[in-house]
Each structure stands twice: as structure tokens, then as C-alpha cells.
Amino acid sequence: DTEVTQTPKHLVMGMTNKKSLKCEQHMGHRAMYWYKQKAKKPPELMFVYSYEKLSINESVPSRFSPECPNSSLLNLHLHALQPEDSALYLCASSQEAVAGFYEQYFGPGTRLTVT
Amino acid sequence: AQKITQTQPGMFVQEKEAVTLDCTYDTSDQSYGLFWYKQPSSGEMIFLIYQGSYDEQNATEGRYSLNFQKARKSANLVISASQLGDSAMYFCAMREGVDTDKLIFGTGTRLQVFP
């Protein structure tokens, strides 16, 4: 089973709202990732968690706050977003973050619209 | 400088024909990994194939094969016997070295398969 699930599939939020995106995998993977993808562009890495610890933050604004409660779950907390944050948010997981070139498995994404 | 270059914004292929999607990369690392992903209009990124820099054989996975030419720094994806369901965006990606977990994506090639 190479499934990564993400909820919700679609999210519309105002600039003053607080919402969370959720991601789950049950493949025993030790690395999890958040990507942001704008239309007609490649995904851009936001955060990497390795063994439940934040290992990479690609200078993401603090209105995005990641959380890894356990090895299977990854959340992205959203607060005071801007319209330009509207995008497809993809979660991914891989067996390890380093020590090997493991493929990343992606979820279906959450399409976020900020109004 | 671009690390991953996909020079074909769009490609057309007739059903049952083979098609090659180009990818060139730029790295000074000896150890790196190259990946191809497919992204249908639904949004999910689907892992297709992986080639390691030390692999002597070209990678193959079903109808997908990777034409790896290390000296030319190219890693072209070959899809044999194209199917209508192959219509999607295709991204080439690279991970450099073993001490970083950043996947660098190219700009993608949109493949359209026609009957």
C-alpha cells in the first residue's frame, strides 16, 4: 500500500481564518514533506520532517505552521493567509529523509483558496 | 542556473506510439538520484521511475524506461505504447547528495495522447 491521504480535498478560507490541513501515511515512512504548487508550476518544497523532527524549513512565512504529532501524521496549520497563498498543497512521505535516494509518495493534495 | 531542465513544454503522441520526454540536469555531486513523476489533472503526483547516479543499467518499470546518459547529464523518460490515460504533466526531479532531502523539480512537460 503506497497511499498517502490528505484532508480536506478543497478548502476555502478567509484571510482571518485559522484552518489545518492533514496528511496521513501508514507505510512506516520516517520522512514527511509539505509542498506548495501553483498552477502550471512544479511543486515547491516547504517543510521536511525526519523522524518527527523538523529538518528543513524553506524560509516559509510563519503564517504556515507545520506539526508532526507522530510518525504517521503531518499537519499544516494556516493562519492569516494571503490570497497569493492559494495553491495546491501536497503532502508526501518517503522511507527515509537521508541515507538513501528513496522515492517520495504524494497524496492527492488540498486545493486551497484564500478569499 | 537551472538544476533540472525540461525543454518541451508540451508534447503530442498518438495512442500506441512511443514518446520520449527530455530532461537534463546540472550537478557537481557524484552521488545523486533522478526521478520522474506523473501528475494528472486530478493533482496527485505519481512516482514513475528512479535512476541512481551509480546505476549502470537504465531503469525500467513496465512501459516506462529511463534513458540515462551520464556524460551528457540527461535522463530522458521513454513511454512505450502510449495510452490515453498517459495524458498528464510529467516532472523530472533530482536529489543531490545523500545529506540533503531536497527534491528539485523541472518545469514539467505536458503530454497529450490522441487516438
JSON list of C-alpha atoms in Angstrom, two decimals:
[
{"chain": "A", "resi": 1, "resn": "ASP", "atom": "CA", "xyz": [0.00, 0.00, 0.00]},
{"chain": "A", "resi": 2, "resn": "THR", "atom": "CA", "xyz": [1.59, 3.25, -1.15]},
{"chain": "A", "resi": 3, "resn": "GLU", "atom": "CA", "xyz": [-1.18, 5.55, -0.07]},
{"chain": "A", "resi": 4, "resn": "VAL", "atom": "CA", "xyz": [-0.86, 9.00, 1.40]},
{"chain": "A", "resi": 5, "resn": "THR", "atom": "CA", "xyz": [-4.17, 10.58, 2.33]},
{"chain": "A", "resi": 6, "resn": "GLN", "atom": "CA", "xyz": [-4.90, 14.27, 2.68]},
{"chain": "A", "resi": 7, "resn": "THR", "atom": "CA", "xyz": [-7.91, 16.11, 4.07]},
{"chain": "A", "resi": 8, "resn": "PRO", "atom": "CA", "xyz": [-9.72, 18.18, 3.11]},
{"chain": "A", "resi": 9, "resn": "LYS", "atom": "CA", "xyz": [-9.64, 17.91, -0.68]},
{"chain": "A", "resi": 10, "resn": "HIS", "atom": "CA", "xyz": [-10.77, 21.50, -1.06]},
{"chain": "A", "resi": 11, "resn": "LEU", "atom": "CA", "xyz": [-10.65, 24.40, 1.37]},
{"chain": "A", "resi": 12, "resn": "VAL", "atom": "CA", "xyz": [-11.86, 27.96, 1.04]},
{"chain": "A", "resi": 13, "resn": "MET", "atom": "CA", "xyz": [-10.86, 30.29, 3.84]},
{"chain": "A", "resi": 14, "resn": "GLY", "atom": "CA", "xyz": [-10.87, 33.98, 4.59]},
{"chain": "A", "resi": 15, "resn": "MET", "atom": "CA", "xyz": [-7.75, 35.90, 5.45]},
{"chain": "A", "resi": 16, "resn": "THR", "atom": "CA", "xyz": [-8.64, 35.99, 9.15]},
{"chain": "A", "resi": 17, "resn": "ASN", "atom": "CA", "xyz": [-9.47, 32.29, 9.47]},
{"chain": "A", "resi": 18, "resn": "LYS", "atom": "CA", "xyz": [-7.45, 29.54, 11.10]},
{"chain": "A", "resi": 19, "resn": "LYS", "atom": "CA", "xyz": [-7.57, 26.16, 9.45]},
{"chain": "A", "resi": 20, "resn": "SER", "atom": "CA", "xyz": [-5.47, 22.99, 9.29]},
{"chain": "A", "resi": 21, "resn": "LEU", "atom": "CA", "xyz": [-4.50, 20.60, 6.54]},
{"chain": "A", "resi": 22, "resn": "LYS", "atom": "CA", "xyz": [-3.99, 16.96, 7.49]},
{"chain": "A", "resi": 23, "resn": "CYS", "atom": "CA", "xyz": [-1.86, 14.25, 5.97]},
{"chain": "A", "resi": 24, "resn": "GLU", "atom": "CA", "xyz": [-1.57, 10.59, 6.95]},
{"chain": "A", "resi": 25, "resn": "GLN", "atom": "CA", "xyz": [0.50, 7.63, 5.82]},
{"chain": "A", "resi": 26, "resn": "HIS", "atom": "CA", "xyz": [0.68, 4.07, 7.11]},
{"chain": "A", "resi": 27, "resn": "MET", "atom": "CA", "xyz": [3.68, 2.85, 5.17]},
{"chain": "A", "resi": 28, "resn": "GLY", "atom": "CA", "xyz": [6.06, 3.15, 8.10]},
{"chain": "A", "resi": 29, "resn": "HIS", "atom": "CA", "xyz": [7.86, 6.01, 6.38]},
{"chain": "A", "resi": 30, "resn": "ARG", "atom": "CA", "xyz": [10.10, 8.15, 8.56]},
{"chain": "A", "resi": 31, "resn": "ALA", "atom": "CA", "xyz": [10.13, 11.29, 6.42]},
{"chain": "A", "resi": 32, "resn": "MET", "atom": "CA", "xyz": [7.20, 13.53, 5.56]},
{"chain": "A", "resi": 33, "resn": "TYR", "atom": "CA", "xyz": [7.01, 16.65, 3.43]},
{"chain": "A", "resi": 34, "resn": "TRP", "atom": "CA", "xyz": [4.81, 19.61, 2.60]},
{"chain": "A", "resi": 35, "resn": "TYR", "atom": "CA", "xyz": [4.91, 21.14, -0.86]},
{"chain": "A", "resi": 36, "resn": "LYS", "atom": "CA", "xyz": [3.10, 24.10, -2.37]},
{"chain": "A", "resi": 37, "resn": "GLN", "atom": "CA", "xyz": [2.21, 24.05, -6.04]},
{"chain": "A", "resi": 38, "resn": "LYS", "atom": "CA", "xyz": [0.88, 26.98, -8.02]},
{"chain": "A", "resi": 39, "resn": "ALA", "atom": "CA", "xyz": [-0.93, 26.42, -11.29]},
{"chain": "A", "resi": 40, "resn": "LYS", "atom": "CA", "xyz": [1.32, 25.33, -14.18]},
{"chain": "A", "resi": 41, "resn": "LYS", "atom": "CA", "xyz": [4.39, 25.28, -11.91]},
{"chain": "A", "resi": 42, "resn": "PRO", "atom": "CA", "xyz": [6.38, 22.47, -10.29]},
{"chain": "A", "resi": 43, "resn": "PRO", "atom": "CA", "xyz": [5.93, 21.73, -6.59]},
{"chain": "A", "resi": 44, "resn": "GLU", "atom": "CA", "xyz": [8.00, 23.84, -4.21]},
{"chain": "A", "resi": 45, "resn": "LEU", "atom": "CA", "xyz": [9.26, 22.29, -1.01]},
{"chain": "A", "resi": 46, "resn": "MET", "atom": "CA", "xyz": [8.04, 23.95, 2.20]},
{"chain": "A", "resi": 47, "resn": "PHE", "atom": "CA", "xyz": [8.96, 21.65, 5.09]},
{"chain": "A", "resi": 48, "resn": "VAL", "atom": "CA", "xyz": [10.58, 18.29, 5.75]},
{"chain": "A", "resi": 49, "resn": "TYR", "atom": "CA", "xyz": [10.12, 16.20, 8.88]},
{"chain": "A", "resi": 50, "resn": "SER", "atom": "CA", "xyz": [12.53, 13.39, 9.58]},
{"chain": "A", "resi": 51, "resn": "TYR", "atom": "CA", "xyz": [11.79, 11.05, 12.48]},
{"chain": "A", "resi": 52, "resn": "GLU", "atom": "CA", "xyz": [9.12, 13.51, 13.65]},
{"chain": "A", "resi": 53, "resn": "LYS", "atom": "CA", "xyz": [11.58, 16.39, 13.84]},
{"chain": "A", "resi": 54, "resn": "LEU", "atom": "CA", "xyz": [11.56, 19.38, 11.54]},
{"chain": "A", "resi": 55, "resn": "SER", "atom": "CA", "xyz": [14.69, 19.09, 9.41]},
{"chain": "A", "resi": 56, "resn": "ILE", "atom": "CA", "xyz": [14.05, 21.58, 6.62]},
{"chain": "A", "resi": 57, "resn": "ASN", "atom": "CA", "xyz": [12.09, 24.82, 6.59]},
{"chain": "A", "resi": 58, "resn": "GLU", "atom": "CA", "xyz": [12.44, 26.53, 3.23]},
{"chain": "A", "resi": 59, "resn": "SER", "atom": "CA", "xyz": [12.04, 30.03, 4.70]},
{"chain": "A", "resi": 60, "resn": "VAL", "atom": "CA", "xyz": [8.28, 29.64, 4.77]},
{"chain": "A", "resi": 61, "resn": "PRO", "atom": "CA", "xyz": [6.31, 32.55, 6.30]},
{"chain": "A", "resi": 62, "resn": "SER", "atom": "CA", "xyz": [5.20, 31.97, 9.86]},
{"chain": "A", "resi": 63, "resn": "ARG", "atom": "CA", "xyz": [1.53, 32.03, 8.85]},
{"chain": "A", "resi": 64, "resn": "PHE", "atom": "CA", "xyz": [2.22, 28.40, 7.87]},
{"chain": "A", "resi": 65, "resn": "SER", "atom": "CA", "xyz": [2.96, 26.23, 10.88]},
{"chain": "A", "resi": 66, "resn": "PRO", "atom": "CA", "xyz": [3.76, 22.54, 10.46]},
{"chain": "A", "resi": 67, "resn": "GLU", "atom": "CA", "xyz": [3.27, 19.89, 13.09]},
{"chain": "A", "resi": 68, "resn": "CYS", "atom": "CA", "xyz": [4.15, 16.20, 13.19]},
{"chain": "A", "resi": 69, "resn": "PRO", "atom": "CA", "xyz": [2.23, 14.63, 16.11]},
{"chain": "A", "resi": 70, "resn": "ASN", "atom": "CA", "xyz": [3.55, 11.14, 15.31]},
{"chain": "A", "resi": 71, "resn": "SER", "atom": "CA", "xyz": [5.32, 9.27, 12.57]},
{"chain": "A", "resi": 72, "resn": "SER", "atom": "CA", "xyz": [2.11, 8.73, 10.59]},
{"chain": "A", "resi": 73, "resn": "LEU", "atom": "CA", "xyz": [0.58, 12.19, 10.77]},
{"chain": "A", "resi": 74, "resn": "LEU", "atom": "CA", "xyz": [1.54, 15.57, 9.44]},
{"chain": "A", "resi": 75, "resn": "ASN", "atom": "CA", "xyz": [-0.46, 18.76, 9.86]},
{"chain": "A", "resi": 76, "resn": "LEU", "atom": "CA", "xyz": [-0.13, 22.19, 8.35]},
{"chain": "A", "resi": 77, "resn": "HIS", "atom": "CA", "xyz": [-1.75, 24.93, 10.41]},
{"chain": "A", "resi": 78, "resn": "LEU", "atom": "CA", "xyz": [-2.83, 28.01, 8.47]},
{"chain": "A", "resi": 79, "resn": "HIS", "atom": "CA", "xyz": [-3.44, 31.44, 9.94]},
{"chain": "A", "resi": 80, "resn": "ALA", "atom": "CA", "xyz": [-3.89, 34.90, 8.43]},
{"chain": "A", "resi": 81, "resn": "LEU", "atom": "CA", "xyz": [-3.17, 33.73, 4.92]},
{"chain": "A", "resi": 82, "resn": "GLN", "atom": "CA", "xyz": [-2.99, 35.96, 1.88]},
{"chain": "A", "resi": 83, "resn": "PRO", "atom": "CA", "xyz": [-4.76, 35.45, -1.47]},
{"chain": "A", "resi": 84, "resn": "GLU", "atom": "CA", "xyz": [-1.40, 34.62, -3.05]},
{"chain": "A", "resi": 85, "resn": "ASP", "atom": "CA", "xyz": [-1.23, 31.57, -0.78]},
{"chain": "A", "resi": 86, "resn": "SER", "atom": "CA", "xyz": [-4.00, 29.98, -2.83]},
{"chain": "A", "resi": 87, "resn": "ALA", "atom": "CA", "xyz": [-2.46, 26.83, -4.32]},
{"chain": "A", "resi": 88, "resn": "LEU", "atom": "CA", "xyz": [-2.44, 23.06, -4.27]},
{"chain": "A", "resi": 89, "resn": "TYR", "atom": "CA", "xyz": [-0.78, 21.80, -1.10]},
{"chain": "A", "resi": 90, "resn": "LEU", "atom": "CA", "xyz": [0.79, 18.40, -1.46]},
{"chain": "A", "resi": 91, "resn": "CYS", "atom": "CA", "xyz": [1.94, 16.09, 1.28]},
{"chain": "A", "resi": 92, "resn": "ALA", "atom": "CA", "xyz": [4.49, 13.36, 0.61]},
{"chain": "A", "resi": 93, "resn": "SER", "atom": "CA", "xyz": [6.33, 10.67, 2.52]},
{"chain": "A", "resi": 94, "resn": "SER", "atom": "CA", "xyz": [9.41, 8.57, 1.96]},
{"chain": "A", "resi": 95, "resn": "GLN", "atom": "CA", "xyz": [11.15, 5.73, 3.73]},
{"chain": "A", "resi": 96, "resn": "GLU", "atom": "CA", "xyz": [13.98, 7.91, 4.94]},
{"chain": "A", "resi": 97, "resn": "ALA", "atom": "CA", "xyz": [14.92, 11.56, 4.59]},
{"chain": "A", "resi": 98, "resn": "VAL", "atom": "CA", "xyz": [18.63, 10.97, 4.07]},
{"chain": "A", "resi": 99, "resn": "ALA", "atom": "CA", "xyz": [20.93, 7.96, 3.74]},
{"chain": "A", "resi": 100, "resn": "GLY", "atom": "CA", "xyz": [19.41, 6.80, 0.51]},
{"chain": "A", "resi": 101, "resn": "PHE", "atom": "CA", "xyz": [17.55, 8.04, -2.54]},
{"chain": "A", "resi": 102, "resn": "TYR", "atom": "CA", "xyz": [14.08, 6.91, -1.68]},
{"chain": "A", "resi": 103, "resn": "GLU", "atom": "CA", "xyz": [11.17, 7.93, -3.81]},
{"chain": "A", "resi": 104, "resn": "GLN", "atom": "CA", "xyz": [8.57, 10.20, -2.32]},
{"chain": "A", "resi": 105, "resn": "TYR", "atom": "CA", "xyz": [4.93, 9.17, -2.40]},
{"chain": "A", "resi": 106, "resn": "PHE", "atom": "CA", "xyz": [2.46, 12.01, -2.71]},
{"chain": "A", "resi": 107, "resn": "GLY", "atom": "CA", "xyz": [-1.07, 12.47, -1.53]},
{"chain": "A", "resi": 108, "resn": "PRO", "atom": "CA", "xyz": [-3.85, 13.86, -3.75]},
{"chain": "A", "resi": 109, "resn": "GLY", "atom": "CA", "xyz": [-3.40, 17.35, -2.38]},
{"chain": "A", "resi": 110, "resn": "THR", "atom": "CA", "xyz": [-5.61, 20.02, -0.86]},
{"chain": "A", "resi": 111, "resn": "ARG", "atom": "CA", "xyz": [-6.74, 22.81, -3.17]},
{"chain": "A", "resi": 112, "resn": "LEU", "atom": "CA", "xyz": [-6.71, 25.92, -1.02]},
{"chain": "A", "resi": 113, "resn": "THR", "atom": "CA", "xyz": [-8.42, 29.15, -1.96]},
{"chain": "A", "resi": 114, "resn": "VAL", "atom": "CA", "xyz": [-7.88, 32.22, 0.21]},
{"chain": "A", "resi": 115, "resn": "THR", "atom": "CA", "xyz": [-10.53, 34.92, -0.21]},
{"chain": "B", "resi": 1, "resn": "ALA", "atom": "CA", "xyz": [21.43, 28.12, -13.28]},
{"chain": "B", "resi": 2, "resn": "GLN", "atom": "CA", "xyz": [18.63, 25.62, -13.69]},
{"chain": "B", "resi": 3, "resn": "LYS", "atom": "CA", "xyz": [19.37, 22.36, -11.96]},
{"chain": "B", "resi": 4, "resn": "ILE", "atom": "CA", "xyz": [16.75, 20.44, -13.92]},
{"chain": "B", "resi": 5, "resn": "THR", "atom": "CA", "xyz": [15.76, 21.47, -17.43]},
{"chain": "B", "resi": 6, "resn": "GLN", "atom": "CA", "xyz": [12.78, 20.17, -19.33]},
{"chain": "B", "resi": 7, "resn": "THR", "atom": "CA", "xyz": [12.79, 21.93, -22.67]},
{"chain": "B", "resi": 8, "resn": "GLN", "atom": "CA", "xyz": [9.49, 20.55, -24.00]},
{"chain": "B", "resi": 9, "resn": "PRO", "atom": "CA", "xyz": [6.54, 22.47, -22.53]},
{"chain": "B", "resi": 10, "resn": "GLY", "atom": "CA", "xyz": [4.14, 20.23, -24.45]},
{"chain": "B", "resi": 11, "resn": "MET", "atom": "CA", "xyz": [4.24, 17.01, -26.44]},
{"chain": "B", "resi": 12, "resn": "PHE", "atom": "CA", "xyz": [1.67, 15.18, -28.54]},
{"chain": "B", "resi": 13, "resn": "VAL", "atom": "CA", "xyz": [1.75, 11.46, -29.28]},
{"chain": "B", "resi": 14, "resn": "GLN", "atom": "CA", "xyz": [-0.65, 9.10, -30.94]},
{"chain": "B", "resi": 15, "resn": "GLU", "atom": "CA", "xyz": [-2.02, 6.20, -28.97]},
{"chain": "B", "resi": 16, "resn": "LYS", "atom": "CA", "xyz": [0.21, 3.06, -29.11]},
{"chain": "B", "resi": 17, "resn": "GLU", "atom": "CA", "xyz": [3.25, 5.06, -30.20]},
{"chain": "B", "resi": 18, "resn": "ALA", "atom": "CA", "xyz": [6.35, 5.61, -28.08]},
{"chain": "B", "resi": 19, "resn": "VAL", "atom": "CA", "xyz": [7.33, 9.06, -26.82]},
{"chain": "B", "resi": 20, "resn": "THR", "atom": "CA", "xyz": [10.48, 10.48, -25.23]},
{"chain": "B", "resi": 21, "resn": "LEU", "atom": "CA", "xyz": [10.33, 13.29, -22.69]},
{"chain": "B", "resi": 22, "resn": "ASP", "atom": "CA", "xyz": [13.61, 15.14, -22.28]},
{"chain": "B", "resi": 23, "resn": "CYS", "atom": "CA", "xyz": [15.35, 16.01, -19.04]},
{"chain": "B", "resi": 24, "resn": "THR", "atom": "CA", "xyz": [18.83, 17.40, -18.49]},
{"chain": "B", "resi": 25, "resn": "TYR", "atom": "CA", "xyz": [20.35, 18.12, -15.12]},
{"chain": "B", "resi": 26, "resn": "ASP", "atom": "CA", "xyz": [23.22, 20.02, -13.64]},
{"chain": "B", "resi": 27, "resn": "THR", "atom": "CA", "xyz": [25.15, 18.87, -10.61]},
{"chain": "B", "resi": 28, "resn": "SER", "atom": "CA", "xyz": [28.72, 18.58, -9.41]},
{"chain": "B", "resi": 29, "resn": "ASP", "atom": "CA", "xyz": [27.85, 15.82, -6.95]},
{"chain": "B", "resi": 30, "resn": "GLN", "atom": "CA", "xyz": [28.97, 12.29, -7.80]},
{"chain": "B", "resi": 31, "resn": "SER", "atom": "CA", "xyz": [26.05, 10.80, -5.92]},
{"chain": "B", "resi": 32, "resn": "TYR", "atom": "CA", "xyz": [22.55, 11.83, -6.92]},
{"chain": "B", "resi": 33, "resn": "GLY", "atom": "CA", "xyz": [19.17, 10.40, -7.77]},
{"chain": "B", "resi": 34, "resn": "LEU", "atom": "CA", "xyz": [16.86, 11.17, -10.66]},
{"chain": "B", "resi": 35, "resn": "PHE", "atom": "CA", "xyz": [13.10, 10.69, -10.53]},
{"chain": "B", "resi": 36, "resn": "TRP", "atom": "CA", "xyz": [10.17, 11.01, -12.88]},
{"chain": "B", "resi": 37, "resn": "TYR", "atom": "CA", "xyz": [6.68, 11.84, -11.67]},
{"chain": "B", "resi": 38, "resn": "LYS", "atom": "CA", "xyz": [3.35, 11.99, -13.47]},
{"chain": "B", "resi": 39, "resn": "GLN", "atom": "CA", "xyz": [0.70, 14.50, -12.45]},
{"chain": "B", "resi": 40, "resn": "PRO", "atom": "CA", "xyz": [-2.76, 14.01, -13.97]},
{"chain": "B", "resi": 41, "resn": "SER", "atom": "CA", "xyz": [-5.27, 16.85, -13.88]},
{"chain": "B", "resi": 42, "resn": "SER", "atom": "CA", "xyz": [-6.55, 15.49, -10.55]},
{"chain": "B", "resi": 43, "resn": "GLY", "atom": "CA", "xyz": [-3.36, 16.82, -8.95]},
{"chain": "B", "resi": 44, "resn": "GLU", "atom": "CA", "xyz": [-1.74, 13.78, -7.39]},
{"chain": "B", "resi": 45, "resn": "MET", "atom": "CA", "xyz": [1.95, 13.28, -8.14]},
{"chain": "B", "resi": 46, "resn": "ILE", "atom": "CA", "xyz": [2.57, 9.66, -9.13]},
{"chain": "B", "resi": 47, "resn": "PHE", "atom": "CA", "xyz": [6.08, 8.23, -8.86]},
{"chain": "B", "resi": 48, "resn": "LEU", "atom": "CA", "xyz": [7.10, 6.50, -12.09]},
{"chain": "B", "resi": 49, "resn": "ILE", "atom": "CA", "xyz": [10.77, 5.61, -12.12]},
{"chain": "B", "resi": 50, "resn": "TYR", "atom": "CA", "xyz": [14.10, 6.21, -10.41]},
{"chain": "B", "resi": 51, "resn": "GLN", "atom": "CA", "xyz": [17.71, 6.19, -11.62]},
{"chain": "B", "resi": 52, "resn": "GLY", "atom": "CA", "xyz": [20.69, 6.40, -9.32]},
{"chain": "B", "resi": 53, "resn": "SER", "atom": "CA", "xyz": [23.89, 8.05, -10.49]},
{"chain": "B", "resi": 54, "resn": "TYR", "atom": "CA", "xyz": [25.88, 4.87, -9.89]},
{"chain": "B", "resi": 55, "resn": "ASP", "atom": "CA", "xyz": [23.39, 2.59, -11.61]},
{"chain": "B", "resi": 56, "resn": "GLU", "atom": "CA", "xyz": [24.97, 1.12, -14.70]},
{"chain": "B", "resi": 57, "resn": "GLN", "atom": "CA", "xyz": [21.76, -0.15, -16.21]},
{"chain": "B", "resi": 58, "resn": "ASN", "atom": "CA", "xyz": [18.96, 2.10, -17.39]},
{"chain": "B", "resi": 59, "resn": "ALA", "atom": "CA", "xyz": [15.94, 1.85, -15.12]},
{"chain": "B", "resi": 60, "resn": "THR", "atom": "CA", "xyz": [12.76, 0.27, -16.43]},
{"chain": "B", "resi": 61, "resn": "GLU", "atom": "CA", "xyz": [9.28, -0.01, -14.91]},
{"chain": "B", "resi": 62, "resn": "GLY", "atom": "CA", "xyz": [6.68, -1.57, -17.15]},
{"chain": "B", "resi": 63, "resn": "ARG", "atom": "CA", "xyz": [6.09, 0.77, -20.09]},
{"chain": "B", "resi": 64, "resn": "TYR", "atom": "CA", "xyz": [8.45, 3.37, -18.62]},
{"chain": "B", "resi": 65, "resn": "SER", "atom": "CA", "xyz": [12.17, 3.37, -19.17]},
{"chain": "B", "resi": 66, "resn": "LEU", "atom": "CA", "xyz": [14.80, 5.93, -18.41]},
{"chain": "B", "resi": 67, "resn": "ASN", "atom": "CA", "xyz": [17.45, 6.69, -21.00]},
{"chain": "B", "resi": 68, "resn": "PHE", "atom": "CA", "xyz": [20.29, 7.70, -18.69]},
{"chain": "B", "resi": 69, "resn": "GLN", "atom": "CA", "xyz": [23.32, 9.30, -20.33]},
{"chain": "B", "resi": 70, "resn": "LYS", "atom": "CA", "xyz": [25.57, 10.35, -17.50]},
{"chain": "B", "resi": 71, "resn": "ALA", "atom": "CA", "xyz": [28.24, 12.08, -19.56]},
{"chain": "B", "resi": 72, "resn": "ARG", "atom": "CA", "xyz": [25.59, 14.22, -21.23]},
{"chain": "B", "resi": 73, "resn": "LYS", "atom": "CA", "xyz": [23.73, 14.71, -17.94]},
{"chain": "B", "resi": 74, "resn": "SER", "atom": "CA", "xyz": [20.46, 13.62, -19.43]},
{"chain": "B", "resi": 75, "resn": "ALA", "atom": "CA", "xyz": [17.75, 11.36, -18.05]},
{"chain": "B", "resi": 76, "resn": "ASN", "atom": "CA", "xyz": [15.03, 11.11, -20.64]},
{"chain": "B", "resi": 77, "resn": "LEU", "atom": "CA", "xyz": [11.80, 9.25, -19.94]},
{"chain": "B", "resi": 78, "resn": "VAL", "atom": "CA", "xyz": [10.58, 6.87, -22.63]},
{"chain": "B", "resi": 79, "resn": "ILE", "atom": "CA", "xyz": [6.96, 5.79, -22.57]},
{"chain": "B", "resi": 80, "resn": "SER", "atom": "CA", "xyz": [6.25, 2.88, -24.86]},
{"chain": "B", "resi": 81, "resn": "ALA", "atom": "CA", "xyz": [2.84, 2.03, -26.32]},
{"chain": "B", "resi": 82, "resn": "SER", "atom": "CA", "xyz": [1.20, 5.27, -25.17]},
{"chain": "B", "resi": 83, "resn": "GLN", "atom": "CA", "xyz": [-2.30, 5.11, -23.75]},
{"chain": "B", "resi": 84, "resn": "LEU", "atom": "CA", "xyz": [-4.95, 7.81, -23.46]},
{"chain": "B", "resi": 85, "resn": "GLY", "atom": "CA", "xyz": [-4.50, 7.65, -19.69]},
{"chain": "B", "resi": 86, "resn": "ASP", "atom": "CA", "xyz": [-0.89, 8.76, -20.09]},
{"chain": "B", "resi": 87, "resn": "SER", "atom": "CA", "xyz": [-2.10, 12.29, -20.82]},
{"chain": "B", "resi": 88, "resn": "ALA", "atom": "CA", "xyz": [-0.72, 14.30, -17.91]},
{"chain": "B", "resi": 89, "resn": "MET", "atom": "CA", "xyz": [2.05, 16.61, -16.76]},
{"chain": "B", "resi": 90, "resn": "TYR", "atom": "CA", "xyz": [5.41, 14.89, -16.33]},
{"chain": "B", "resi": 91, "resn": "PHE", "atom": "CA", "xyz": [8.09, 16.20, -13.99]},
{"chain": "B", "resi": 92, "resn": "CYS", "atom": "CA", "xyz": [11.73, 15.23, -13.86]},
{"chain": "B", "resi": 93, "resn": "ALA", "atom": "CA", "xyz": [13.32, 15.69, -10.43]},
{"chain": "B", "resi": 94, "resn": "MET", "atom": "CA", "xyz": [16.73, 15.32, -8.84]},
{"chain": "B", "resi": 95, "resn": "ARG", "atom": "CA", "xyz": [18.06, 14.82, -5.37]},
{"chain": "B", "resi": 96, "resn": "GLU", "atom": "CA", "xyz": [21.71, 15.80, -4.97]},
{"chain": "B", "resi": 97, "resn": "GLY", "atom": "CA", "xyz": [23.95, 14.06, -2.48]},
{"chain": "B", "resi": 98, "resn": "VAL", "atom": "CA", "xyz": [22.96, 11.92, 0.47]},
{"chain": "B", "resi": 99, "resn": "ASP", "atom": "CA", "xyz": [22.96, 14.62, 3.13]},
{"chain": "B", "resi": 100, "resn": "THR", "atom": "CA", "xyz": [20.04, 16.62, 1.83]},
{"chain": "B", "resi": 101, "resn": "ASP", "atom": "CA", "xyz": [16.45, 15.66, 1.27]},
{"chain": "B", "resi": 102, "resn": "LYS", "atom": "CA", "xyz": [15.50, 18.36, -1.21]},
{"chain": "B", "resi": 103, "resn": "LEU", "atom": "CA", "xyz": [13.89, 17.19, -4.41]},
{"chain": "B", "resi": 104, "resn": "ILE", "atom": "CA", "xyz": [14.43, 19.70, -7.21]},
{"chain": "B", "resi": 105, "resn": "PHE", "atom": "CA", "xyz": [11.80, 19.61, -9.93]},
{"chain": "B", "resi": 106, "resn": "GLY", "atom": "CA", "xyz": [11.95, 20.68, -13.55]},
{"chain": "B", "resi": 107, "resn": "THR", "atom": "CA", "xyz": [9.23, 22.84, -15.05]},
{"chain": "B", "resi": 108, "resn": "GLY", "atom": "CA", "xyz": [7.40, 19.85, -16.49]},
{"chain": "B", "resi": 109, "resn": "THR", "atom": "CA", "xyz": [6.21, 18.61, -19.87]},
{"chain": "B", "resi": 110, "resn": "ARG", "atom": "CA", "xyz": [2.52, 18.31, -20.66]},
{"chain": "B", "resi": 111, "resn": "LEU", "atom": "CA", "xyz": [1.91, 15.14, -22.67]},
{"chain": "B", "resi": 112, "resn": "GLN", "atom": "CA", "xyz": [-1.26, 14.71, -24.65]},
{"chain": "B", "resi": 113, "resn": "VAL", "atom": "CA", "xyz": [-2.09, 11.33, -26.16]},
{"chain": "B", "resi": 114, "resn": "PHE", "atom": "CA", "xyz": [-4.60, 11.36, -29.01]},
{"chain": "B", "resi": 115, "resn": "PRO", "atom": "CA", "xyz": [-6.49, 8.41, -30.54]}
]
